[in-house]
CSV table of C-alpha atoms in Angstrom, one decimal:
chain,number,residue,atom,x,y,z
B,1,UNK,CA,-0.1,0.2,0.0
B,2,UNK,CA,2.8,2.6,-0.3
B,3,UNK,CA,5.6,3.0,-3.0
B,4,UNK,CA,4.9,5.0,-6.1
B,5,UNK,CA,2.4,4.3,-9.0
B,6,UNK,CA,2.8,6.0,-12.1
B,7,UNK,CA,-0.1,6.5,-14.5
B,8,UNK,CA,0.5,7.6,-18.2
B,9,UNK,CA,-2.9,9.0,-19.4
B,10,UNK,CA,-5.3,11.5,-18.2
B,11,UNK,CA,-8.3,10.1,-19.7
B,12,UNK,CA,-11.1,8.7,-18.0
B,13,UNK,CA,-9.3,5.4,-17.4
B,14,UNK,CA,-6.2,6.9,-15.8
B,15,UNK,CA,-8.1,9.6,-14.1
B,16,UNK,CA,-10.4,7.0,-12.5
B,17,UNK,CA,-7.5,4.5,-11.5
B,18,UNK,CA,-6.0,7.4,-9.8
B,19,UNK,CA,-9.2,8.1,-7.8
B,20,UNK,CA,-9.5,4.5,-7.2
B,21,UNK,CA,-6.2,3.9,-5.7
B,22,UNK,CA,-7.1,6.7,-3.0
B,23,UNK,CA,-10.3,5.3,-2.4
B,24,UNK,CA,-9.2,2.0,-1.9
B,25,UNK,CA,-6.5,3.1,0.8
B,26,UNK,CA,-3.4,3.3,-1.1
B,27,UNK,CA,-1.1,5.7,0.7
B,28,UNK,CA,1.9,5.9,-1.5
B,29,UNK,CA,2.8,8.5,-4.4
B,30,UNK,CA,0.4,8.6,-7.4
B,31,UNK,CA,2.0,10.5,-10.3
B,32,UNK,CA,-0.9,10.9,-13.1
B,33,UNK,CA,1.1,12.3,-16.7
B,34,UNK,CA,-1.0,13.4,-19.5
B,35,UNK,CA,0.2,14.6,-22.7
B,36,UNK,CA,-3.0,17.2,-23.2
B,37,UNK,CA,-2.6,20.8,-21.4
B,38,UNK,CA,-6.0,20.4,-19.8
B,39,UNK,CA,-7.5,19.0,-16.4
B,40,UNK,CA,-9.0,15.3,-17.3
B,41,UNK,CA,-12.5,16.0,-18.9
B,42,UNK,CA,-15.3,14.2,-20.2
B,43,UNK,CA,-14.5,13.4,-23.6
B,44,UNK,CA,-18.0,12.4,-25.2
B,45,UNK,CA,-18.8,16.1,-24.9
B,46,UNK,CA,-16.1,16.9,-27.6
B,47,UNK,CA,-18.6,16.2,-30.5
B,48,UNK,CA,-21.6,17.6,-28.5
B,49,UNK,CA,-21.7,20.0,-25.7
B,50,UNK,CA,-18.3,21.6,-26.5
B,51,UNK,CA,-18.8,21.5,-30.1
B,52,UNK,CA,-22.1,23.2,-29.7
B,53,UNK,CA,-21.0,25.9,-27.3
B,54,UNK,CA,-23.8,24.7,-24.8
B,55,UNK,CA,-21.3,23.8,-22.0
B,56,UNK,CA,-18.1,25.7,-21.3
B,57,UNK,CA,-15.0,23.4,-20.5
B,58,UNK,CA,-14.9,23.8,-16.9
B,59,UNK,CA,-18.5,22.2,-16.7
B,60,UNK,CA,-16.7,19.0,-18.4
B,61,UNK,CA,-13.7,18.5,-16.4
B,62,UNK,CA,-13.8,15.3,-13.9
B,63,UNK,CA,-12.8,17.0,-11.0
B,64,UNK,CA,-11.4,20.7,-10.0
B,65,UNK,CA,-7.7,21.2,-9.3
B,66,UNK,CA,-8.3,21.2,-5.7
B,67,UNK,CA,-9.5,17.8,-5.8
B,68,UNK,CA,-6.2,16.4,-7.3
B,69,UNK,CA,-4.1,18.4,-4.5
B,70,UNK,CA,-6.1,17.5,-1.8
B,71,UNK,CA,-5.9,13.7,-2.7
B,72,UNK,CA,-2.1,13.8,-2.8
B,73,UNK,CA,-2.2,12.8,-6.6
B,74,UNK,CA,0.7,14.4,-8.7
B,75,UNK,CA,-1.2,15.6,-11.7
B,76,UNK,CA,0.8,16.9,-14.3
B,77,UNK,CA,-0.9,17.9,-17.6
B,78,UNK,CA,1.0,18.7,-20.7
B,79,UNK,CA,3.8,16.2,-20.0
B,80,UNK,CA,4.8,13.7,-22.5
B,81,UNK,CA,6.4,10.4,-21.7
B,82,UNK,CA,9.2,9.7,-24.0
B,83,UNK,CA,10.3,6.2,-23.1
B,84,UNK,CA,9.6,3.2,-20.5
B,85,UNK,CA,12.2,1.2,-19.5
B,86,UNK,CA,10.8,-2.2,-17.8
B,87,UNK,CA,14.2,-3.3,-16.7
B,88,UNK,CA,14.9,-0.6,-14.6
B,89,UNK,CA,11.2,0.3,-13.8
B,90,UNK,CA,11.5,3.5,-14.9
B,91,UNK,CA,9.8,6.3,-17.2
B,92,UNK,CA,11.4,9.0,-19.0
B,93,UNK,CA,9.7,12.4,-19.5
B,94,UNK,CA,10.0,15.0,-22.1
B,95,UNK,CA,11.7,17.1,-19.6
B,96,UNK,CA,14.3,14.7,-19.1
B,97,UNK,CA,13.4,13.5,-15.8
B,98,UNK,CA,13.5,10.1,-15.0
B,99,UNK,CA,10.5,8.6,-12.6
B,100,UNK,CA,11.0,5.2,-10.9
B,101,UNK,CA,7.8,3.4,-10.2
B,102,UNK,CA,6.6,0.3,-8.4
B,103,UNK,CA,3.6,-0.1,-10.6
B,104,UNK,CA,3.1,1.5,-13.9
B,105,UNK,CA,-0.3,1.9,-15.5
B,106,UNK,CA,-0.8,2.6,-19.3
B,107,UNK,CA,-4.1,4.4,-20.2
B,108,UNK,CA,-2.7,6.2,-23.4
B,109,UNK,CA,-6.3,5.7,-24.8
B,110,UNK,CA,-6.9,6.0,-28.6
B,111,UNK,CA,-5.9,8.7,-31.7
B,112,UNK,CA,-8.4,9.6,-34.5
B,113,UNK,CA,-7.5,7.8,-38.0
B,114,UNK,CA,-7.4,9.9,-40.5
B,115,UNK,CA,-6.9,10.0,-44.6
B,116,UNK,CA,-3.6,10.5,-46.3
B,117,UNK,CA,-4.5,14.1,-47.8
B,118,UNK,CA,-2.7,17.3,-48.3
B,119,UNK,CA,-5.8,19.5,-48.2
B,120,UNK,CA,-5.5,22.0,-45.4
B,121,UNK,CA,-9.2,22.5,-44.7
B,122,UNK,CA,-9.6,18.9,-42.9
B,123,UNK,CA,-10.1,18.0,-39.5
B,124,UNK,CA,-10.3,15.2,-37.3
B,125,UNK,CA,-12.0,15.3,-33.8
B,126,UNK,CA,-10.4,13.9,-30.4
B,127,UNK,CA,-9.5,16.4,-28.0
B,128,UNK,CA,-10.6,19.9,-26.9
B,129,UNK,CA,-8.0,21.6,-29.2
B,130,UNK,CA,-9.5,19.9,-32.0
B,131,UNK,CA,-13.0,21.3,-31.0
B,132,UNK,CA,-11.8,24.9,-31.4
B,133,UNK,CA,-10.3,24.5,-34.8
B,134,UNK,CA,-13.4,22.6,-35.9
B,135,UNK,CA,-15.7,25.3,-34.5
B,136,UNK,CA,-14.1,28.2,-35.8
B,137,UNK,CA,-13.8,26.5,-39.5
B,138,UNK,CA,-17.6,25.6,-39.2
B,139,UNK,CA,-18.4,29.3,-38.2
B,140,UNK,CA,-16.4,30.8,-41.1
B,141,UNK,CA,-17.3,28.2,-43.8
B,142,UNK,CA,-21.1,27.6,-43.1
B,143,UNK,CA,-20.8,23.9,-44.8
B,144,UNK,CA,-19.3,20.8,-43.5
B,145,UNK,CA,-18.4,17.5,-45.4
B,146,UNK,CA,-18.2,14.4,-42.9
B,147,UNK,CA,-16.5,11.2,-44.1
B,148,UNK,CA,-17.8,8.6,-41.6
B,149,UNK,CA,-20.7,7.3,-40.4
B,150,UNK,CA,-20.0,6.1,-37.0
B,151,UNK,CA,-20.7,7.8,-33.5
B,152,UNK,CA,-18.4,10.7,-33.9
B,153,UNK,CA,-19.5,11.5,-37.6
B,154,UNK,CA,-23.2,11.3,-36.7
B,155,UNK,CA,-22.8,13.2,-33.5
B,156,UNK,CA,-21.0,16.0,-35.2
B,157,UNK,CA,-23.4,16.1,-38.3
B,158,UNK,CA,-26.4,16.6,-35.6
B,159,UNK,CA,-24.3,19.3,-33.8
B,160,UNK,CA,-23.2,21.2,-36.8
B,161,UNK,CA,-26.7,21.1,-38.3
B,162,UNK,CA,-27.6,22.7,-35.0
B,163,UNK,CA,-25.4,25.5,-35.5
B,164,UNK,CA,-26.8,26.3,-38.9
B,165,UNK,CA,-24.3,24.6,-41.3
B,166,UNK,CA,-25.0,22.7,-44.3
B,167,UNK,CA,-24.0,19.1,-43.7
B,168,UNK,CA,-23.2,16.2,-45.9
B,169,UNK,CA,-22.2,12.8,-44.7
B,170,UNK,CA,-20.5,10.4,-46.7
B,171,UNK,CA,-20.1,6.8,-45.0
B,172,UNK,CA,-18.3,4.0,-46.6
B,173,UNK,CA,-20.5,1.3,-45.0
B,174,UNK,CA,-23.9,0.3,-45.9
B,175,UNK,CA,-25.5,1.7,-42.5
B,176,UNK,CA,-24.9,4.4,-40.3
B,177,UNK,CA,-23.5,3.1,-36.7
B,178,UNK,CA,-23.2,-0.5,-37.8
B,179,UNK,CA,-20.6,-1.4,-35.3
B,180,UNK,CA,-23.3,-0.8,-32.7
B,181,UNK,CA,-26.7,-1.2,-33.7
B,182,UNK,CA,-28.8,-3.5,-36.1
B,183,UNK,CA,-29.6,-2.3,-39.5
B,184,UNK,CA,-33.3,-1.4,-38.5
B,185,UNK,CA,-32.1,0.9,-36.1
B,186,UNK,CA,-29.4,2.3,-38.7
B,187,UNK,CA,-32.3,3.0,-41.1
B,188,UNK,CA,-34.1,4.9,-38.1
B,189,UNK,CA,-31.1,7.1,-37.6
B,190,UNK,CA,-30.3,7.9,-41.2
B,191,UNK,CA,-33.9,9.1,-41.4
B,192,UNK,CA,-33.6,11.2,-38.3
B,193,UNK,CA,-30.7,12.9,-39.9
B,194,UNK,CA,-32.5,13.6,-43.4
B,195,UNK,CA,-35.4,15.0,-41.4
B,196,UNK,CA,-33.0,17.4,-40.4
B,197,UNK,CA,-31.3,18.4,-43.4
B,198,UNK,CA,-28.4,16.6,-43.4
B,199,UNK,CA,-27.3,14.7,-46.8
B,200,UNK,CA,-26.4,11.1,-46.1
B,201,UNK,CA,-25.0,8.8,-48.6
B,202,UNK,CA,-24.0,5.3,-47.3
B,203,UNK,CA,-21.6,3.0,-49.6
B,204,UNK,CA,-19.2,5.8,-50.6
B,205,UNK,CA,-15.5,5.0,-50.2
B,206,UNK,CA,-13.8,8.4,-50.2
B,207,UNK,CA,-10.7,8.3,-52.4
B,208,UNK,CA,-9.6,11.7,-52.3
B,209,UNK,CA,-9.8,15.0,-50.3
B,210,UNK,CA,-8.3,18.1,-52.0
B,211,UNK,CA,-8.5,21.9,-51.5
B,212,UNK,CA,-10.4,23.8,-54.0
B,213,UNK,CA,-11.6,27.4,-54.4
B,214,UNK,CA,-14.7,26.8,-52.7
B,215,UNK,CA,-13.2,24.7,-50.1
B,216,UNK,CA,-12.7,21.1,-50.0
B,217,UNK,CA,-13.8,18.5,-52.6
B,218,UNK,CA,-14.2,14.9,-51.7
B,219,UNK,CA,-14.2,12.3,-54.5
B,220,UNK,CA,-15.9,8.8,-54.1
B,221,UNK,CA,-14.7,5.4,-55.4
B,222,UNK,CA,-17.7,5.9,-58.0
B,223,UNK,CA,-16.3,9.0,-59.3
B,224,UNK,CA,-18.8,11.3,-57.8
B,225,UNK,CA,-17.7,14.6,-55.9
B,226,UNK,CA,-18.8,16.9,-53.2
B,227,UNK,CA,-17.6,20.2,-52.2
B,228,UNK,CA,-18.0,21.9,-48.9
B,229,UNK,CA,-16.3,24.6,-47.3
B,230,UNK,CA,-14.3,22.4,-44.4
B,231,UNK,CA,-14.2,18.6,-43.9
B,232,UNK,CA,-14.0,16.3,-40.8
B,233,UNK,CA,-12.5,12.8,-41.0
B,234,UNK,CA,-14.3,10.6,-38.7
B,235,UNK,CA,-13.3,7.2,-39.6
B,236,UNK,CA,-12.7,5.6,-36.2
B,237,UNK,CA,-9.8,5.6,-33.8
B,238,UNK,CA,-6.6,3.4,-33.0
B,239,UNK,CA,-5.0,2.5,-30.0
B,240,UNK,CA,-1.9,4.9,-29.0
B,241,UNK,CA,0.6,1.6,-28.3
B,242,UNK,CA,3.4,3.8,-29.4
B,243,UNK,CA,5.2,3.6,-26.0
B,244,UNK,CA,4.2,0.0,-25.2
B,245,UNK,CA,5.6,-0.9,-28.3
B,246,UNK,CA,8.8,1.0,-28.0
B,247,UNK,CA,9.2,-0.9,-24.5
B,248,UNK,CA,8.7,-4.3,-26.0
B,249,UNK,CA,5.1,-5.1,-24.4
B,250,UNK,CA,2.8,-7.4,-26.5
B,251,UNK,CA,0.4,-5.6,-28.8
B,252,UNK,CA,-2.4,-6.8,-30.9
B,253,UNK,CA,-4.8,-4.1,-31.9
B,254,UNK,CA,-4.1,-2.5,-28.5
B,255,UNK,CA,-1.8,-3.7,-25.3
B,256,UNK,CA,-2.6,-7.0,-24.6
B,257,UNK,CA,-3.6,-7.8,-21.1
B,258,UNK,CA,-4.8,-10.6,-18.8
B,259,UNK,CA,-7.9,-10.7,-16.8
B,260,UNK,CA,-5.9,-8.9,-14.1
B,261,UNK,CA,-5.0,-6.0,-16.5
B,262,UNK,CA,-1.5,-7.0,-16.5
B,263,UNK,CA,0.8,-6.7,-19.7
B,264,UNK,CA,3.3,-8.9,-21.0
B,265,UNK,CA,6.1,-6.9,-18.7
B,266,UNK,CA,6.1,-7.3,-14.7
B,267,UNK,CA,4.7,-4.2,-12.7
B,268,UNK,CA,3.1,-2.8,-15.9
B,269,UNK,CA,-0.8,-2.5,-16.2
B,270,UNK,CA,-2.8,-1.0,-18.7
B,271,UNK,CA,-6.7,-0.1,-19.0
B,272,UNK,CA,-8.9,1.7,-21.3
B,273,UNK,CA,-9.2,2.3,-24.9
B,274,UNK,CA,-5.7,1.2,-25.6
B,275,UNK,CA,-6.1,-2.4,-24.4
B,276,UNK,CA,-7.2,-5.6,-26.1
B,277,UNK,CA,-8.0,-8.5,-23.8
B,278,UNK,CA,-9.8,-11.8,-23.5
B,279,UNK,CA,-13.6,-11.2,-23.0
B,280,UNK,CA,-15.2,-14.2,-21.6
B,281,UNK,CA,-18.5,-13.3,-23.2
B,282,UNK,CA,-17.0,-12.9,-26.8
B,283,UNK,CA,-14.7,-16.1,-26.1
B,284,UNK,CA,-12.0,-14.2,-27.8
B,285,UNK,CA,-10.0,-10.9,-27.9
B,286,UNK,CA,-11.8,-7.7,-27.4
B,287,UNK,CA,-10.9,-3.9,-27.4
B,288,UNK,CA,-13.6,-1.8,-25.6
B,289,UNK,CA,-14.1,1.9,-27.3
B,290,UNK,CA,-16.6,3.6,-25.2
B,291,UNK,CA,-16.7,6.0,-22.3
B,292,UNK,CA,-17.8,3.6,-19.7
B,293,UNK,CA,-15.9,0.8,-20.5
B,294,UNK,CA,-12.6,2.8,-20.1
B,295,UNK,CA,-13.8,4.4,-16.6
B,296,UNK,CA,-14.8,0.5,-15.4
B,297,UNK,CA,-11.4,-0.7,-16.7
B,298,UNK,CA,-9.5,2.0,-14.9
B,299,UNK,CA,-11.1,1.4,-11.6
B,300,UNK,CA,-10.7,-2.6,-12.1
B,301,UNK,CA,-7.0,-1.9,-12.8
B,302,UNK,CA,-6.2,0.3,-9.9
B,303,UNK,CA,-7.8,-2.7,-7.6
B,304,UNK,CA,-5.7,-5.1,-9.6
B,305,UNK,CA,-2.6,-3.0,-8.7
B,306,UNK,CA,-3.5,-3.3,-5.1
B,307,UNK,CA,-3.9,-7.1,-5.4
B,308,UNK,CA,-7.9,-6.7,-5.3
B,309,UNK,CA,-10.3,-8.9,-7.7
B,310,UNK,CA,-11.4,-6.9,-10.4
B,311,UNK,CA,-14.9,-7.2,-10.0
B,312,UNK,CA,-17.8,-8.9,-12.4
B,313,UNK,CA,-17.4,-9.2,-16.0
B,314,UNK,CA,-18.3,-5.8,-17.9
B,315,UNK,CA,-21.0,-5.7,-20.7
B,316,UNK,CA,-19.9,-2.7,-23.0
B,317,UNK,CA,-22.5,0.2,-23.4
B,318,UNK,CA,-22.6,3.3,-24.5
B,319,UNK,CA,-25.0,6.3,-25.7
B,320,UNK,CA,-25.3,8.8,-28.5
B,321,UNK,CA,-27.1,12.1,-28.5
B,322,UNK,CA,-28.3,13.1,-32.0
B,323,UNK,CA,-31.1,15.8,-32.9
B,324,UNK,CA,-32.4,15.9,-29.6
B,325,UNK,CA,-32.8,12.0,-29.3
B,326,UNK,CA,-30.7,9.9,-27.1
B,327,UNK,CA,-29.7,6.3,-28.2
B,328,UNK,CA,-28.5,3.7,-25.9
B,329,UNK,CA,-26.6,0.3,-27.0
B,330,UNK,CA,-25.1,-2.5,-25.1
B,331,UNK,CA,-23.3,-5.7,-25.9
B,332,UNK,CA,-22.4,-7.0,-29.4
B,333,UNK,CA,-25.0,-6.7,-31.9
B,334,UNK,CA,-24.2,-8.4,-35.6
B,335,UNK,CA,-26.6,-7.9,-38.6
B,336,UNK,CA,-27.4,-11.4,-38.7
B,337,UNK,CA,-29.0,-11.5,-35.2
B,338,UNK,CA,-32.5,-12.3,-34.6
B,339,UNK,CA,-34.3,-9.2,-33.1
B,340,UNK,CA,-37.0,-8.8,-30.6
B,341,UNK,CA,-38.3,-5.3,-30.4
B,342,UNK,CA,-40.8,-4.1,-27.6
B,343,UNK,CA,-42.5,-0.6,-28.6
B,344,UNK,CA,-41.8,0.7,-32.1
B,345,UNK,CA,-39.0,2.2,-33.9
B,346,UNK,CA,-41.4,4.7,-35.7
B,347,UNK,CA,-42.2,6.1,-32.2
B,348,UNK,CA,-38.9,6.2,-31.1
B,349,UNK,CA,-39.6,4.5,-28.0
B,350,UNK,CA,-38.6,0.9,-28.0
B,351,UNK,CA,-36.0,-1.8,-26.8
B,352,UNK,CA,-34.4,-3.9,-29.3
B,353,UNK,CA,-32.7,-7.1,-28.2
B,354,UNK,CA,-30.4,-8.9,-30.5
B,355,UNK,CA,-30.4,-12.8,-29.8
B,356,UNK,CA,-28.0,-15.3,-30.7
B,357,UNK,CA,-28.7,-18.9,-29.9
B,358,UNK,CA,-31.7,-17.9,-28.0
B,359,UNK,CA,-29.6,-15.8,-25.6
B,360,UNK,CA,-29.4,-12.0,-25.4
B,361,UNK,CA,-25.9,-10.6,-26.9
B,362,UNK,CA,-26.7,-7.2,-27.2
B,363,UNK,CA,-29.4,-4.4,-27.1
B,364,UNK,CA,-30.3,-0.8,-28.0
B,365,UNK,CA,-32.8,1.4,-27.0
B,366,UNK,CA,-34.5,5.0,-26.9
B,367,UNK,CA,-36.3,6.1,-23.9
B,368,UNK,CA,-35.9,3.0,-22.0
B,369,UNK,CA,-32.9,3.2,-20.0
B,370,UNK,CA,-34.3,0.9,-17.1
B,371,UNK,CA,-34.9,-1.7,-19.6
B,372,UNK,CA,-31.6,-1.5,-21.3
B,373,UNK,CA,-29.9,-1.9,-17.7
B,374,UNK,CA,-31.8,-4.8,-17.1
B,375,UNK,CA,-30.7,-6.8,-20.4
B,376,UNK,CA,-27.3,-5.8,-19.7
B,377,UNK,CA,-27.5,-8.1,-16.2
B,378,UNK,CA,-28.9,-10.7,-18.3
B,379,UNK,CA,-26.4,-10.6,-21.2
B,380,UNK,CA,-23.6,-10.8,-18.4
B,381,UNK,CA,-25.1,-13.5,-16.5
B,382,UNK,CA,-25.4,-15.4,-19.9
B,383,UNK,CA,-29.2,-16.1,-19.3
B,384,UNK,CA,-31.4,-17.3,-22.0
B,385,UNK,CA,-34.2,-15.4,-23.5
B,386,UNK,CA,-36.7,-17.5,-21.3
B,387,UNK,CA,-35.3,-15.9,-18.3
B,388,UNK,CA,-36.1,-12.0,-19.4
B,389,UNK,CA,-39.5,-11.1,-17.1
B,390,UNK,CA,-42.5,-10.8,-19.8
B,391,UNK,CA,-43.2,-7.5,-18.3
B,392,UNK,CA,-39.8,-6.2,-19.1
B,393,UNK,CA,-39.9,-7.2,-22.8
B,394,UNK,CA,-43.0,-8.1,-24.9
B,395,UNK,CA,-41.7,-9.7,-28.2
B,396,UNK,CA,-43.4,-8.2,-31.4
């Protein structure tokens, strides 16, 4: 319960780990290092409240400055880690300082994927600093092209329309949000965007983005073109494993961890978006990429550092707010899954449960938060469909 724990990454996984260590009685040093210059903050706000300008940054911070000081957590924003030496159990900082550690937690998160382009009016969106640049570009240009129909692309499309911009969304896949919702819900989401004036094109593989006199022109593989004042590339993220790889840790679409959040190096743990590990409910490797998963894993990794059990198996879940509607999702949904729906998609008040082999494996809901929580518990327990209370879900 003493010594020094160094945490690399001030996202929700790293920040939660630091808090959990103190809450569980750790009395040693905690050093929390973050490359971003800001206090730890709620990253989901980047594509919603912060971009829309409906919330100040202060309202998105996880804890005020005083909290970290009062809890003796040595928070160091704008501090890059240059290298890790697992043999000597040290990290070298950008300032040249070398810190020893008894335990090291890597929570370096993910970075936005981009397209190779020389165009200057093309943005990505991952951090608070990205928000300011995109916000100014939208204000000046008045029109936005979004490449990517996942969560960030769809949320920014809704936010930008709310700011009065003309929005075109190009999605390479056959349906919006197809990683987290079934086809029928994807079509509902598409309809909502169209209702609000967003031009949505599915099945468009963007091959080129170039600067033009009017702004940015995108060219699809089918030869069609679209021109707007500014563009956003929102084609997902990739785990930031640079430090881990240089240190010789095992990496496979993320830092590989075991069920105790341990990496391949002694004394080194990892948590959050940067990790991949065996998930018993998937019977294979899984990399969680949602806010709630990162928060849960940060707490579990901290307990693992202290030699405590990690807790129950987590079923990933998340939410998205678009055009004033909130959509929640959980588990793992595939297009070929059977789907049981309570309520109707048309009413935008429903719970849809994905079934595989007679068992619930995922769910998506609008206006049904209680029901979604209950289904998550059943997915985690591996319960068959017959175990779901009839008053909870009426199959139609």
